[in-house]
């Protein structure tokens, strides 16, 4: 859909006249165009038929361009002359923004360009949740603002510009209208209004329509004034080479620079929806690598970011501190298991793991156990892509052999095969115990992902195994590091996965969902014992990222954690677990399916063989969902706000993909 959204700084600024004139200009320039007024209030009731004045005005001025008559250009018509939400309510209706968006798009299909005219200004409500801005966001057209040149117009126009840009939309320009005759002394004032808006708003003035008293002259004056506007607007669009550039120059995760896996272009997000550049809407089953627990575009998170941005985006954390970091530290100490009291704010999960490893190493040095330099972990783990983190990732997972000489050699116990959902099998812990005993003199810490091994295989193991590791660590004087980056903040149905085993680690990493998927942020927490030991005799933790404690990230994290605490996340994740179980269960009957498992808001279909990721991606997109399989795994980790219907759709599409053998194409 091409064209413009036309909004006013207020009602009664001559928006309809301008829209009508622009339409005339576009049609005159050979563009097949239509002006649409999605919601018209204040319609005239002519024996039961509602007549929309704006539509009538489009038709009047543009009669030469529409010899067959002007098409229906209103979607919703209401009699009462008030805000759409109210006018609809009086008529016993509710405006549905999805319908409004869909029908506007449908109407636009037959035209080269459309002009969509809003009702009043940008903050005019359409229903109890959405204002006109949301409709503008959904239609995603550049916006033309019509402003009446009178007292107060600078303020109204600049505020409108801000509101539009804050919603990520482009302001194409301002059209100034003069609806009242100027007196001689305010000619200069009016001219100054226009230049002031251009300067303070950093915006193009597309036209300045002079006042005419003579009704005969009005159309001519309008159309003449808008000539320049349309010339500015119809400059040839440059050819879009973005995707070619992306393919040729941008590295995407874990793929070739010269022959990359295909990517699709995301354009906007809202709730549980990812909207692609071509308008395709996808139900998001990934929460953007498990981060976006509240979904996208949550107004509380977005406002927290904007508010903090208005105060202070960043200062160095060396020698300076600030409220967003202090608040976040307090929250983390409060909500994590008792005993974790010291907080290191890191800028990504991998970095928080590096910090955890450094803490363990410095702890052993400071406590006179210098020979304890190794990490003990289990196979099938994933802890990040930096060197220390890589050294404890699954050794067969592909990264180790590339960096064999770079990475320290750590000690690996077998994958904990004791399933979460069957009676506890102690054999794996016994093996781990034997191995740890043998090496305990050289081990500084045990590091594992609690309960759920994420990127290493989406495997859920038994809480008793985790409790066993805690006991082992205590018995042998090694530290226990829990990497809760994937599992923290409710994902497994507990606030932290270690709550399943009722244990406190010595060191804990959190990340991913920490900032609700909006900013990169992670944290490493440590017990007082760890912190005090390292700090004895003037010791300091040797780490300090440039963007440590970034105020924007902290502010969003604070809002996200508040939102989580106030929400009914336990019931939500329990529901999602049930929905995922039901939706994925039919896959069990299909060939090639090895296992289907769910825990909290995680649902996994494990195949017998590695899957064809590009083929599945294409199939999923064609069927309206977004999942990103890896290895042998097709899985979902959706936002907590996902609905049962959406989970069902994900289940049905996954079932079809496997039934149709899409996963074996490659
Ligand atoms: C994602 C992840 C990491 C790495 O976090 P990044 O922010 O990608 O560096 C570490 N550990 C676990 C368990 C993870 O899931």
XYZ file of C-alpha atoms and ligand atoms in Angstrom:
681
model
C 0.000 0.000 0.000
C 1.378 3.384 -1.032
C 0.243 6.861 -0.146
C -0.095 9.041 2.922
C -1.981 9.240 6.153
C -3.464 12.712 6.576
C -3.898 13.874 10.134
C -4.700 17.232 11.677
C -3.260 19.029 14.664
C -6.874 19.316 15.763
C -10.379 19.078 14.365
C -11.554 21.848 12.084
C -8.174 22.608 10.515
C -9.329 21.913 6.954
C -7.990 18.385 6.734
C -10.721 17.187 4.412
C -10.294 20.067 2.005
C -6.559 19.422 1.892
C -7.052 15.673 1.399
C -9.470 16.371 -1.377
C -7.044 18.780 -3.060
C -4.152 16.350 -2.732
C -6.283 13.652 -4.294
C -7.065 15.978 -7.173
C -3.389 16.683 -7.646
C -2.436 13.004 -7.544
C -5.152 12.011 -10.018
C -4.241 14.934 -12.231
C -0.646 13.722 -12.208
C -1.769 10.388 -13.604
C -1.692 8.420 -10.328
C -4.740 6.233 -9.855
C -5.595 7.370 -6.343
C -8.318 7.276 -3.731
C -8.983 9.183 -0.535
C -10.304 6.987 2.264
C -11.915 8.092 5.493
C -11.949 4.972 7.697
C -14.113 6.542 10.402
C -16.517 9.393 9.804
C -18.435 10.857 12.708
C -21.063 13.570 12.542
C -22.771 12.065 9.499
C -26.058 13.457 8.290
C -28.972 11.084 8.590
C -30.988 11.268 5.383
C -33.992 9.032 5.933
C -31.955 6.232 7.467
C -28.854 6.575 5.257
C -25.799 8.183 6.786
C -24.156 10.733 4.538
C -20.477 11.433 5.183
C -19.569 15.017 4.456
C -15.903 14.278 3.853
C -16.682 11.645 1.297
C -19.026 14.119 -0.379
C -16.206 16.680 -0.498
C -13.777 14.174 -2.091
C -16.468 13.373 -4.647
C -17.307 17.003 -5.381
C -13.798 18.223 -6.076
C -12.709 15.049 -7.819
C -15.791 14.467 -9.947
C -13.746 14.863 -13.188
C -11.462 12.001 -12.084
C -14.283 9.666 -11.094
C -16.718 9.731 -14.015
C -18.460 6.609 -12.709
C -19.003 8.244 -9.343
C -16.831 8.260 -6.243
C -16.548 4.848 -4.540
C -17.548 4.276 -0.918
C -14.639 5.747 0.987
C -15.841 5.365 4.575
C -15.676 2.139 6.534
C -17.487 3.269 9.647
C -20.071 6.049 9.688
C -21.612 7.475 12.838
C -24.226 10.105 13.363
C -22.897 11.814 16.456
C -20.291 14.496 15.984
C -17.782 13.446 18.623
C -14.721 11.238 19.086
C -15.055 7.906 17.204
C -14.939 5.762 20.379
C -17.863 7.733 21.765
C -19.823 7.989 18.522
C -19.499 4.220 18.080
C -20.600 3.587 21.665
C -23.677 5.759 21.204
C -24.552 3.631 18.172
C -24.088 0.525 20.319
C -20.901 -0.493 18.513
C -17.183 -0.944 19.141
C -14.682 0.006 16.487
C -12.418 -2.926 15.684
C -8.965 -1.719 14.716
C -8.059 -5.000 13.014
C -11.094 -4.704 10.774
C -10.406 -1.046 10.054
C -6.841 -1.879 9.031
C -7.848 -4.831 6.911
C -10.584 -3.011 5.062
C -8.460 0.060 4.420
C -5.811 -2.204 2.889
C -8.443 -3.964 0.804
C -9.779 -0.674 -0.528
C -6.245 0.438 -1.384
C -5.519 -2.654 -3.465
C -7.005 -1.275 -6.696
C -5.056 2.014 -6.510
C -1.506 3.278 -7.048
C -1.787 5.562 -4.049
C -4.222 6.257 -1.236
C -4.761 9.152 1.113
C -6.128 7.920 4.413
C -7.745 10.677 6.429
C -7.902 10.294 10.184
C -10.664 11.596 12.404
C -9.304 14.699 14.159
C -5.816 14.560 15.662
C -3.444 11.683 16.437
C -4.556 11.093 20.032
C -8.227 10.700 19.153
C -9.437 7.367 20.588
C -10.916 4.725 18.315
C -11.837 2.324 21.124
C -10.903 1.774 24.761
C -7.345 0.687 23.929
C -6.325 2.351 20.697
C -5.994 5.865 19.409
C -5.680 7.022 15.821
C -1.902 6.660 16.234
C -2.321 2.894 16.409
C -4.254 2.867 13.142
C -1.485 4.995 11.638
C 1.098 2.524 12.957
C -0.741 -0.421 11.425
C -1.171 1.218 8.038
C 2.466 2.313 8.163
C 2.145 5.195 5.703
C 4.173 8.413 5.847
C 2.116 11.091 7.538
C 1.081 14.534 6.354
C 0.015 16.901 9.111
C -2.513 19.618 8.365
C -2.245 22.636 10.665
C -4.416 25.722 10.762
C -2.342 28.866 10.966
C -3.602 30.437 14.143
C -2.554 31.071 17.704
C -1.312 27.830 19.317
C -0.460 26.113 16.060
C 3.266 25.899 16.803
C 2.611 23.964 19.987
C -0.013 21.691 18.440
C 2.052 20.960 15.364
C 5.303 20.233 17.197
C 3.523 17.931 19.641
C 1.865 16.108 16.779
C 5.207 15.681 15.010
C 6.741 14.256 18.198
C 3.912 11.825 18.780
C 4.109 10.504 15.229
C 7.874 10.106 15.238
C 7.774 8.426 18.648
C 5.582 5.740 17.114
C 8.257 5.079 14.524
C 6.428 6.739 11.667
C 7.751 9.166 9.110
C 6.399 12.703 8.971
C 6.293 13.467 5.248
C 5.625 17.110 5.975
C 3.239 19.766 7.194
C 0.592 21.490 5.102
C -0.307 24.839 6.559
C -3.848 25.979 6.026
C -5.242 29.463 6.601
C -8.911 29.049 7.395
C -9.488 32.564 8.658
C -8.616 35.930 7.123
C -5.414 37.366 8.581
C -5.393 40.908 9.852
C -2.521 42.986 8.569
C -0.577 42.740 11.858
C -0.668 38.956 12.025
C 0.634 38.377 8.479
C 4.163 38.475 9.901
C 3.155 36.316 12.842
C 1.696 33.693 10.515
C 4.824 33.651 8.412
C 6.884 33.214 11.573
C 4.655 30.291 12.677
C 5.547 28.464 9.500
C 9.303 28.998 9.695
C 9.315 28.166 13.405
C 7.604 24.839 12.814
C 9.990 24.000 10.006
C 12.977 24.796 12.222
C 11.908 23.300 15.572
C 10.164 20.328 14.012
C 12.915 19.733 11.451
C 10.156 19.136 8.969
C 9.252 20.021 5.364
C 6.463 22.521 4.800
C 4.712 20.979 1.821
C 2.308 23.844 1.218
C 1.025 27.057 2.748
C -2.525 27.454 1.506
C -3.594 31.092 1.509
C -6.984 32.190 2.750
C -9.619 32.963 0.173
C -12.898 34.612 0.954
C -14.339 33.896 -2.465
C -15.930 30.433 -2.624
C -15.567 30.446 -6.426
C -11.826 30.829 -6.045
C -11.326 28.275 -3.273
C -10.724 25.172 -5.381
C -8.294 26.943 -7.681
C -6.296 28.390 -4.803
C -6.171 25.013 -3.056
C -5.117 23.041 -6.082
C -2.483 25.603 -6.998
C -1.052 25.606 -3.479
C -0.843 21.829 -3.474
C 1.022 21.598 -6.771
C 4.341 21.921 -5.009
C 3.286 19.466 -2.287
C 2.585 16.715 -4.749
C 5.769 17.377 -6.680
C 7.708 16.914 -3.438
C 5.794 13.775 -2.622
C 5.991 12.022 -5.944
C 9.749 12.021 -6.412
C 10.813 8.678 -7.834
C 11.477 6.117 -5.177
C 15.014 4.819 -5.273
C 15.256 1.136 -6.077
C 15.266 -0.898 -2.895
C 18.558 -2.728 -2.617
C 18.376 -3.394 1.106
C 18.018 -7.158 0.927
C 20.843 -7.452 -1.587
C 23.055 -5.470 0.717
C 22.017 -7.615 3.651
C 22.919 -10.778 1.810
C 26.212 -9.430 0.537
C 27.468 -7.639 3.635
C 25.741 -8.548 6.879
C 26.645 -11.531 8.969
C 23.667 -13.324 10.463
C 24.021 -15.746 13.380
C 25.768 -19.022 12.636
C 25.625 -18.794 8.867
C 27.922 -18.271 5.908
C 28.959 -14.781 4.803
C 28.969 -15.756 1.138
C 26.181 -18.310 0.999
C 23.947 -17.422 3.928
C 20.714 -19.087 4.959
C 17.744 -17.012 3.745
C 16.475 -14.135 5.858
C 13.125 -12.361 5.723
C 12.669 -8.693 6.404
C 10.779 -7.759 9.559
C 9.157 -4.385 9.535
C 7.113 -3.930 12.697
C 6.006 -5.924 15.716
C 3.092 -5.760 18.116
C 1.883 -8.143 20.789
C 2.593 -11.669 19.573
C 2.866 -10.575 15.942
C 5.871 -9.996 13.718
C 4.941 -8.071 10.577
C 7.153 -8.600 7.545
C 8.009 -5.991 4.975
C 5.405 -7.336 2.546
C 2.680 -7.122 5.190
C 2.737 -10.823 6.130
C 1.812 -11.251 9.783
C 3.398 -14.071 11.769
C 2.465 -15.473 15.168
C 5.711 -15.361 17.092
C 6.621 -18.643 18.743
C 10.186 -17.661 19.638
C 9.862 -14.475 21.715
C 12.959 -13.351 19.803
C 15.258 -15.982 21.201
C 13.226 -16.293 24.376
C 13.499 -12.653 25.489
C 10.225 -10.935 24.623
C 8.181 -12.437 27.447
C 5.616 -9.596 27.439
C 5.346 -9.667 23.646
C 6.232 -6.688 21.482
C 5.389 -3.041 21.824
C 4.275 -3.260 25.420
C 3.381 0.368 26.186
C 4.805 0.235 29.725
C 8.219 -0.935 28.529
C 8.262 1.492 25.632
C 7.348 4.373 27.896
C 10.067 3.399 30.372
C 12.593 3.524 27.571
C 11.370 6.885 26.282
C 11.208 8.416 29.722
C 14.726 7.293 30.582
C 15.924 8.421 27.164
C 14.539 11.849 27.962
C 16.583 11.959 31.194
C 19.875 10.200 30.499
C 20.717 7.493 27.988
C 24.087 6.542 29.303
C 26.936 7.471 31.588
C 29.982 5.419 32.441
C 29.526 3.202 35.513
C 33.063 3.819 36.715
C 32.779 6.380 39.500
C 29.155 7.158 38.642
C 25.944 5.410 39.543
C 22.257 6.074 38.927
C 18.735 5.195 39.991
C 17.904 2.769 37.160
C 20.872 0.575 38.119
C 20.184 0.854 41.846
C 16.516 -0.046 41.373
C 17.419 -3.004 39.209
C 20.032 -4.248 41.661
C 17.485 -4.070 44.467
C 14.892 -5.964 42.424
C 17.339 -8.695 41.439
C 18.560 -9.204 44.994
C 14.924 -9.372 46.146
C 13.594 -11.780 43.561
C 16.509 -14.196 43.124
C 16.998 -17.032 45.633
C 17.984 -15.910 49.128
C 21.720 -15.465 49.578
C 22.527 -13.851 46.235
C 23.408 -10.324 47.281
C 25.964 -8.843 44.901
C 25.044 -7.810 41.379
C 27.272 -7.290 38.356
C 25.442 -5.673 35.421
C 26.741 -7.068 32.151
C 25.795 -6.199 28.620
C 24.999 -9.677 27.312
C 24.463 -13.204 28.537
C 27.847 -14.401 27.323
C 29.578 -11.595 29.177
C 27.702 -12.438 32.360
C 29.012 -16.000 32.014
C 32.574 -14.688 31.585
C 32.077 -12.652 34.745
C 30.768 -15.730 36.577
C 33.852 -17.698 35.520
C 36.165 -14.886 36.587
C 34.407 -14.707 39.944
C 34.989 -18.429 40.456
C 38.660 -18.190 39.441
C 39.298 -15.130 41.603
C 37.471 -16.786 44.484
C 39.798 -19.779 44.385
C 42.892 -17.582 44.082
C 41.773 -15.388 46.957
C 41.085 -18.387 49.156
C 44.508 -19.872 48.509
C 43.367 -22.714 46.223
C 45.372 -21.692 43.198
C 45.351 -25.154 41.624
C 41.589 -25.009 41.263
C 41.275 -23.503 37.783
C 38.951 -25.847 35.928
C 35.239 -25.877 35.357
C 33.064 -28.929 35.705
C 29.992 -29.132 33.523
C 27.727 -31.546 31.668
C 27.476 -32.357 27.999
C 24.698 -30.789 25.973
C 25.033 -27.377 27.585
C 25.140 -23.923 26.066
C 26.521 -20.850 27.832
C 27.294 -18.319 25.114
C 29.742 -17.565 22.326
C 32.651 -15.868 24.089
C 35.742 -17.919 24.916
C 35.151 -18.803 28.543
C 31.506 -19.562 27.818
C 32.377 -21.618 24.736
C 34.750 -23.747 26.762
C 31.778 -25.105 28.736
C 29.394 -25.486 25.796
C 28.757 -28.993 24.542
C 32.107 -30.206 23.166
C 30.448 -31.966 20.232
C 28.253 -28.992 19.403
C 30.499 -27.674 16.650
C 32.313 -24.780 18.291
C 35.010 -26.553 20.224
C 36.977 -28.117 17.411
C 37.311 -24.729 15.693
C 38.927 -23.194 18.735
C 40.605 -26.220 20.264
C 43.863 -24.385 20.916
C 42.230 -21.295 22.287
C 39.813 -22.802 24.765
C 40.748 -24.071 28.203
C 40.052 -27.794 28.617
C 37.187 -28.288 31.025
C 35.729 -31.408 32.603
C 32.548 -32.831 31.101
C 30.162 -35.255 32.749
C 27.603 -36.999 30.518
C 24.350 -35.246 29.703
C 21.902 -35.669 32.597
C 19.622 -38.189 30.914
C 17.297 -38.372 33.919
C 14.161 -36.877 32.400
C 12.191 -34.190 34.153
C 8.897 -35.951 33.599
C 9.718 -39.510 34.673
C 10.700 -40.965 38.065
C 14.209 -39.940 39.039
C 17.068 -42.064 37.733
C 20.169 -41.563 39.920
C 22.657 -43.139 37.469
C 23.761 -39.909 35.729
C 24.415 -38.168 39.032
C 26.459 -41.139 40.203
C 28.631 -40.841 37.103
C 29.015 -37.100 37.663
C 29.916 -37.733 41.281
C 32.687 -40.181 40.383
C 34.132 -37.790 37.814
C 33.992 -34.820 40.151
C 35.627 -36.746 42.986
C 38.491 -37.694 40.703
C 39.121 -34.074 39.676
C 37.914 -32.128 42.700
C 41.392 -30.790 43.541
C 41.509 -28.903 40.207
C 37.882 -27.797 39.968
C 36.865 -24.210 40.776
C 33.205 -24.436 39.921
C 30.387 -26.506 38.527
C 28.527 -24.614 35.835
C 25.216 -25.792 34.388
C 21.934 -24.559 33.028
C 19.402 -25.525 35.681
C 16.663 -27.992 34.607
C 16.523 -26.886 30.962
C 19.457 -27.249 28.617
C 18.479 -24.693 25.988
C 20.476 -24.130 22.820
C 22.339 -27.374 23.507
C 19.232 -29.471 22.845
C 16.126 -28.173 24.639
C 16.486 -30.977 27.157
C 14.662 -31.025 30.512
C 16.327 -32.952 33.334
C 15.231 -33.931 36.828
C 15.395 -31.442 39.726
C 16.984 -34.092 41.956
C 20.016 -34.121 39.686
C 20.386 -30.383 40.220
C 19.955 -30.752 43.977
C 22.611 -33.468 43.806
C 25.062 -31.088 42.114
C 24.473 -28.536 44.880
C 25.316 -31.162 47.506
C 28.372 -32.282 45.546
C 29.659 -28.734 45.258
C 29.304 -28.223 48.998
C 30.940 -31.512 49.807
C 33.986 -30.758 47.660
C 34.296 -27.035 48.269
C 33.631 -26.008 44.671
C 31.282 -23.215 43.662
C 27.991 -23.803 41.869
C 27.293 -21.449 38.940
C 23.779 -21.595 37.529
C 23.216 -20.130 34.102
C 19.580 -18.980 34.282
C 19.878 -16.846 31.157
C 17.325 -18.916 29.243
C 15.298 -20.219 32.166
C 14.984 -17.184 34.448
C 11.890 -15.030 34.933
C 9.195 -17.655 34.771
C 9.986 -19.538 31.573
C 9.927 -22.996 33.190
C 6.892 -22.272 35.350
C 9.025 -21.217 38.338
C 10.533 -17.741 38.654
C 13.971 -19.376 38.370
C 14.566 -22.957 37.295
C 16.653 -23.618 40.406
C 13.429 -23.144 42.406
C 12.423 -26.598 41.104
C 15.220 -28.002 43.279
C 14.911 -25.405 46.052
C 18.561 -24.496 45.940
C 20.623 -21.323 45.837
C 23.689 -21.232 43.636
C 26.866 -19.411 44.661
C 26.800 -17.506 41.398
C 23.892 -16.993 39.031
C 23.649 -15.525 35.527
C 20.476 -13.916 34.201
C 19.850 -12.280 30.842
C 17.526 -12.715 27.872
C 14.060 -12.014 29.398
C 15.616 -9.652 31.964
C 14.832 -6.595 29.831
C 11.668 -8.010 28.267
C 13.399 -8.380 24.936
C 13.962 -4.691 24.295
C 17.577 -4.006 25.208
C 20.686 -6.103 25.628
C 21.284 -6.676 29.326
C 22.399 -9.437 31.657
C 23.563 -9.748 35.230
C 25.752 -11.985 37.346
C 24.776 -12.373 40.977
C 26.962 -13.748 43.721
C 26.605 -14.637 47.382
C 28.196 -12.557 50.093
C 30.707 -15.363 50.664
C 31.948 -15.189 47.073
C 32.079 -11.384 47.020
C 33.782 -11.076 50.403
C 36.381 -13.692 49.650
C 37.373 -12.017 46.401
C 37.420 -8.599 48.012
C 39.487 -9.614 51.035
C 42.938 -7.992 51.136
C 41.916 -5.334 48.617
C 40.963 -7.745 45.840
C 38.751 -6.468 43.036
C 36.747 -8.194 40.343
C 38.560 -7.488 37.109
C 35.773 -6.662 34.729
C 34.045 -3.454 33.577
C 32.262 -3.198 30.236
C 31.919 0.204 28.579
C 28.147 -0.017 28.641
C 27.971 -1.494 32.129
C 24.706 -0.606 33.857
C 23.350 1.196 30.793
C 20.468 3.317 32.155
C 18.179 2.671 29.180
C 18.551 -1.089 29.534
C 18.137 -0.904 33.319
C 15.025 1.266 33.037
C 13.406 -1.181 30.630
C 14.425 -4.125 32.831
C 12.871 -2.429 35.859
C 9.624 -1.928 33.972
C 9.728 -5.500 32.695
C 10.317 -7.010 36.133
C 7.537 -4.869 37.633
C 5.205 -5.992 34.908
C 6.179 -9.616 35.508
C 5.729 -9.368 39.279
C 2.323 -7.762 38.890
C 1.209 -10.298 36.276
C -0.224 -13.711 36.883
C 2.825 -15.299 35.230
C 2.479 -18.593 37.094
C -1.028 -19.153 35.793
C 0.006 -17.924 32.342
C 2.958 -20.281 32.014
C 0.902 -23.166 33.421
C -1.761 -22.473 30.779
C 0.806 -22.244 28.018
C 2.355 -25.532 29.151
C -1.049 -27.178 28.905
C -1.812 -25.619 25.515
C 1.591 -26.556 24.106
C 1.239 -30.118 25.416
C -2.125 -30.504 23.733
C -1.124 -28.725 20.531
C 2.105 -30.693 20.010
C 0.894 -34.099 21.241
C -0.418 -35.219 17.800
C 3.170 -34.946 16.470
C 4.060 -38.008 18.575
C 2.230 -40.206 16.086
C 4.232 -38.974 13.094
C 7.248 -40.747 11.596
C 10.701 -39.259 12.349
C 9.502 -37.779 15.651
C 11.706 -38.945 18.502
C 10.186 -37.088 21.422
C 7.659 -34.407 22.288
C 8.110 -32.585 25.593
C 6.887 -29.448 27.304
C 7.809 -27.542 30.437
C 6.390 -24.152 31.358
C 6.242 -21.982 28.262
C 8.546 -24.297 26.298
C 7.352 -26.893 23.810
C 9.710 -29.179 21.913
C 9.372 -31.634 19.055
C 12.627 -33.565 18.765
C 13.206 -35.284 15.430
C 15.364 -38.301 14.696
C 17.604 -36.337 12.296
C 18.686 -32.718 11.765
C 15.944 -30.702 10.063
C 16.001 -28.583 6.910
C 15.831 -25.134 8.484
C 15.255 -23.024 5.324
C 12.495 -25.332 4.077
C 10.763 -25.275 7.449
C 11.176 -21.516 7.751
C 9.514 -21.022 4.380
C 6.674 -23.369 5.279
C 6.107 -21.725 8.651
C 6.010 -18.236 7.128
C 3.621 -19.375 4.410
C 1.383 -20.639 7.208
C 1.595 -17.550 9.382
C 3.924 -18.551 12.197
C 7.491 -17.745 13.172
C 9.646 -20.558 14.538
C 13.362 -21.062 14.121
C 14.287 -24.727 14.414
C 17.860 -25.860 14.965
C 19.596 -29.219 14.858
C 16.964 -31.907 15.355
C 14.626 -29.560 17.174
C 11.437 -27.791 16.246
C 10.388 -25.875 19.313
C 8.378 -22.925 20.612
C 9.194 -20.513 23.424
C 6.447 -17.951 22.921
C 5.773 -14.663 24.705
C 3.736 -15.191 27.890
C 0.872 -13.176 26.365
C 0.228 -15.746 23.642
C -3.363 -17.010 23.375
C -4.623 -20.582 23.227
C -5.747 -20.058 19.614
C -2.258 -18.917 18.648
C -0.629 -21.901 20.375
C -3.098 -24.166 18.584
C -2.134 -22.619 15.261
C 1.551 -23.186 16.016
C 0.779 -26.825 16.890
C -1.243 -27.370 13.711
C 1.405 -25.847 11.460
C 4.224 -27.843 13.066
C 2.145 -31.004 12.706
C 1.524 -30.281 9.018
C 5.192 -29.488 8.387
C 6.263 -32.812 9.841
C 3.402 -34.725 8.251
C 4.316 -33.297 4.848
C 7.991 -34.156 5.485
C 9.066 -30.536 4.951
C 11.847 -31.131 7.479
C 13.593 -33.714 5.300
C 13.793 -31.752 2.063
C 17.421 -30.624 2.367
C 21.489 -17.205 25.243
C 22.262 -17.834 26.308
C 23.535 -17.358 26.666
C 24.224 -16.251 25.930
O 23.559 -15.018 26.038
P 23.873 -13.874 24.953
O 23.074 -12.724 25.438
O 23.442 -14.408 23.639
O 25.332 -13.623 24.982
C 24.171 -17.980 27.719
N 23.592 -19.002 28.380
C 22.375 -19.469 28.072
C 21.782 -20.587 28.857
C 21.672 -18.923 27.012
O 20.477 -19.405 26.675
